[in-house]
GROMACS .gro file of C-alpha atoms in nm:
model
  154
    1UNK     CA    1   0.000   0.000   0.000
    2UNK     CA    2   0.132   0.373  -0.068
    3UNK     CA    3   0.150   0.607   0.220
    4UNK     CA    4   0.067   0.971   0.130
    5UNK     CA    5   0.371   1.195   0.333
    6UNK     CA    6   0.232   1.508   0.178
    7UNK     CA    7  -0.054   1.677  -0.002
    8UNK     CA    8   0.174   1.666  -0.282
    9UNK     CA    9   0.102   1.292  -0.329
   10UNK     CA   10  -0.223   1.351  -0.352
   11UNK     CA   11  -0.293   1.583  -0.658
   12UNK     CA   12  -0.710   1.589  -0.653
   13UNK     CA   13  -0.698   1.732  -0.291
   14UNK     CA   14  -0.543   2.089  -0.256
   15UNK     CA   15  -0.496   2.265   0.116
   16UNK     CA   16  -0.805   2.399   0.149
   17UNK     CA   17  -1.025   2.056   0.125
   18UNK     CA   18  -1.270   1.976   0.456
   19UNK     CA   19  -1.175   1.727   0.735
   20UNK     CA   20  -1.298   1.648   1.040
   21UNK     CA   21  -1.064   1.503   1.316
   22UNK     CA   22  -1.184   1.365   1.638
   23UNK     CA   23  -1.078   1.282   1.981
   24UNK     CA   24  -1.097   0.868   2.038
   25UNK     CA   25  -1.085   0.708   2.393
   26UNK     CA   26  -0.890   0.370   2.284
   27UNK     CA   27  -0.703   0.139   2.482
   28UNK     CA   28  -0.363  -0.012   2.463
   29UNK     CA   29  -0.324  -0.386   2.629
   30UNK     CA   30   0.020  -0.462   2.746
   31UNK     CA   31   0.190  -0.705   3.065
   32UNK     CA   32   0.061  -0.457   3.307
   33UNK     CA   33  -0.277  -0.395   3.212
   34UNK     CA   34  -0.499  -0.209   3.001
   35UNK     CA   35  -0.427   0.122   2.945
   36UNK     CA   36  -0.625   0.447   2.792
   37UNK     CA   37  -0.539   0.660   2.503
   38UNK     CA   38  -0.644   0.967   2.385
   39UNK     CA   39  -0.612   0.937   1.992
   40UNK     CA   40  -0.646   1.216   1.726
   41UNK     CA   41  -0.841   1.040   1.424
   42UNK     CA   42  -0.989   1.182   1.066
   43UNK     CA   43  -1.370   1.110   1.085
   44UNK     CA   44  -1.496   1.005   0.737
   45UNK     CA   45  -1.817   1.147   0.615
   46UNK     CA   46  -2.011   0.879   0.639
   47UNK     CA   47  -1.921   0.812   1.024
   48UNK     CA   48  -1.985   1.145   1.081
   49UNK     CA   49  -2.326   1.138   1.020
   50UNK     CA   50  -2.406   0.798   1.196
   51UNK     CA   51  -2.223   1.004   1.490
   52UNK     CA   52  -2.448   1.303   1.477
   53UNK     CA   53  -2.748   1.017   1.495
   54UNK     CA   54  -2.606   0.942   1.816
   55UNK     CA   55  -2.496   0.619   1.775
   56UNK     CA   56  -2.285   0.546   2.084
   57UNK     CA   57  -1.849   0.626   2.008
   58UNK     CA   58  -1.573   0.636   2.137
   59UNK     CA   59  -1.556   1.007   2.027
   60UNK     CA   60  -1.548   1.263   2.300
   61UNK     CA   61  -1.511   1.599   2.036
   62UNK     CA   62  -1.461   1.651   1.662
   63UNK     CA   63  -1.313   1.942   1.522
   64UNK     CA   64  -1.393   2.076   1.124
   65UNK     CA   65  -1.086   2.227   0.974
   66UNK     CA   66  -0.872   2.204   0.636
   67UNK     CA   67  -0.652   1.959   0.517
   68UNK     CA   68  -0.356   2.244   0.508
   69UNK     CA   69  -0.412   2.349   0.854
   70UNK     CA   70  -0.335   1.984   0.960
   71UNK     CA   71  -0.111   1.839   0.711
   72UNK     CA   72   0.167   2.108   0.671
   73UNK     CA   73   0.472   1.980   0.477
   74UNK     CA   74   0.600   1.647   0.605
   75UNK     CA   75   0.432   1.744   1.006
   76UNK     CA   76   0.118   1.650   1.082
   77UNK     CA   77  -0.036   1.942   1.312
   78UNK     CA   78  -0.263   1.831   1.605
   79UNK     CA   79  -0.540   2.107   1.624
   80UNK     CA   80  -0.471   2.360   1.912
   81UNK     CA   81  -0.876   2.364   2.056
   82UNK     CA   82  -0.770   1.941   2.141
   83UNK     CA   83  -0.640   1.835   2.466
   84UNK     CA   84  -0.237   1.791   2.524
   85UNK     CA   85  -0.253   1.483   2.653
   86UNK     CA   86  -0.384   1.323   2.253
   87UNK     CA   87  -0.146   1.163   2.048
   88UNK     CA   88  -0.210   1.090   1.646
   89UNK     CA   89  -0.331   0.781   1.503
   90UNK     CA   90  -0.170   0.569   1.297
   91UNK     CA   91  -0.064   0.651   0.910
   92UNK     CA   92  -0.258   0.975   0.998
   93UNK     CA   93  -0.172   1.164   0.711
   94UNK     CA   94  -0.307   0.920   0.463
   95UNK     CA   95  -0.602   0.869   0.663
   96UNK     CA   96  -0.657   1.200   0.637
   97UNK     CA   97  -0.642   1.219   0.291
   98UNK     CA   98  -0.874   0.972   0.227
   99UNK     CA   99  -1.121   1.088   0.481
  100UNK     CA  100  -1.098   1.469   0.263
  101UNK     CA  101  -1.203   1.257  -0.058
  102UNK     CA  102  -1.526   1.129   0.155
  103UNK     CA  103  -1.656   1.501   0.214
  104UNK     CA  104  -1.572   1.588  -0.159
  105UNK     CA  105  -1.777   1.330  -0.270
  106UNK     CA  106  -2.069   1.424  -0.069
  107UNK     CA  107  -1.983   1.796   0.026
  108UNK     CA  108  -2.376   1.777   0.214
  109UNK     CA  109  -2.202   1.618   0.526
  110UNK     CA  110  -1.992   1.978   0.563
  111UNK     CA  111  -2.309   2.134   0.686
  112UNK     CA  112  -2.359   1.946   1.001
  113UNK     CA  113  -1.985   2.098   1.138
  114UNK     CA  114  -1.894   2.458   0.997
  115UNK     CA  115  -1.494   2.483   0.950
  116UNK     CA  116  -1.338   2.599   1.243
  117UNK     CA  117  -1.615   2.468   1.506
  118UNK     CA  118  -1.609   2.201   1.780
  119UNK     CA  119  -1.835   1.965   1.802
  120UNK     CA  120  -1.863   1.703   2.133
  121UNK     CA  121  -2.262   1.636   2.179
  122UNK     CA  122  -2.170   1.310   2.064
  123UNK     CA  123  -2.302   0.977   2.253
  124UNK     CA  124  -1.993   0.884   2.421
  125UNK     CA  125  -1.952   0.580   2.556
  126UNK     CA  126  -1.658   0.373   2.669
  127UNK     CA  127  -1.878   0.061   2.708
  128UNK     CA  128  -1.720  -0.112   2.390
  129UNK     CA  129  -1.374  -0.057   2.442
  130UNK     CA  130  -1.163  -0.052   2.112
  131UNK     CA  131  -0.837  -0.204   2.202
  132UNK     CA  132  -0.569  -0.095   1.965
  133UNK     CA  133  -0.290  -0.377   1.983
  134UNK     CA  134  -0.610  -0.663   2.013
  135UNK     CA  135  -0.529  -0.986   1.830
  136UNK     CA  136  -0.778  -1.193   1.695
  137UNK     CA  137  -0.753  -1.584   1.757
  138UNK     CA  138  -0.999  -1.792   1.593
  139UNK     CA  139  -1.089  -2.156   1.705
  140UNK     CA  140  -1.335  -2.401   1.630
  141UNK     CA  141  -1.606  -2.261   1.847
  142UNK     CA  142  -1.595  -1.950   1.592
  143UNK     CA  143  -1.734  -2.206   1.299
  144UNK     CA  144  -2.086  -2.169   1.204
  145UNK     CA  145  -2.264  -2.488   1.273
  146UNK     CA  146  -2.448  -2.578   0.982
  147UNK     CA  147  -2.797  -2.794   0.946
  148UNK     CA  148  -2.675  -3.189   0.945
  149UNK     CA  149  -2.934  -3.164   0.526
  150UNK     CA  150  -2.708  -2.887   0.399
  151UNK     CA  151  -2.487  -3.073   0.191
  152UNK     CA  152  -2.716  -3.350   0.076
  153UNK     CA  153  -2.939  -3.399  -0.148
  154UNK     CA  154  -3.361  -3.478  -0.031
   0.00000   0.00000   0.00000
């Protein structure tokens, strides 16, 4: 997969494109326990407005801005209006770069945050945790059990 460093790399996008970022609670699972994480994330369009439904997140705010003001040269730039304690999430600038494309392709979902506004009347809730280092182990018990008929003929 190719990594976008820049907005350079990404010649249908210019600085002044939409994004909105967010504020995730995650979790980090190491030998001493379970940790929390604040981590800054792009919010696609189409997750933004299942989050303005107020579908439960892990989102505590979201913040509209441009793609220049957070992607400036090779430095990604973690809005000053988030808390200090937030860190940015993985292969951010690509992700941000993709999530711009979402809100050109359906430049309705700008309306429900104006650039430059906060938004945190989102349903937060830590109840599902999303754990960032989780591996997934399948067994047997994961199979779906299947009628004893399904493979014959009647």
């Amino acid at each position: 997969m190719t990594t976008f460093d820049t907005l350079a790399d990404a010649p249908d996008l210019t600085a002044d494109d939409y994004i909105v970022v967010g504020v995730a609670t995650c979790f980090f699972r190491d030998d001493d326990g379970v940790h929390e994480l604040k981590v800054i994330e792009p919010i696609p369009s189409s997750a933004l407005e299942a989050l303005i439904k107020g579908i439960p997140t892990s989102y505590e705010i979201a913040a509209a801005t441009t793609l220049g003001a957070l992607i400036a040269g090779d430095t990604p730039q973690i809005p000053a209006s988030f808390p200090a304690d937030c860190q940015l999430g993985n292969e951010f600038a690509y992700r941000c770069i993709a999530s711009a494309r979402t809100y050109k392709r359906r430049p309705e979902a700008t309306a429900h945050i104006l650039p430059g506004d906060i938004y945190n009347s989102f349903n937060y809730s830590t109840e599902r945790k999303r754990v960032l280092n989780a591996d997934r182990v399948v067994t047997k018990d994961d199979n779906v059990k299947q009628h004893a008929y399904t493979h014959q003929k009647l």
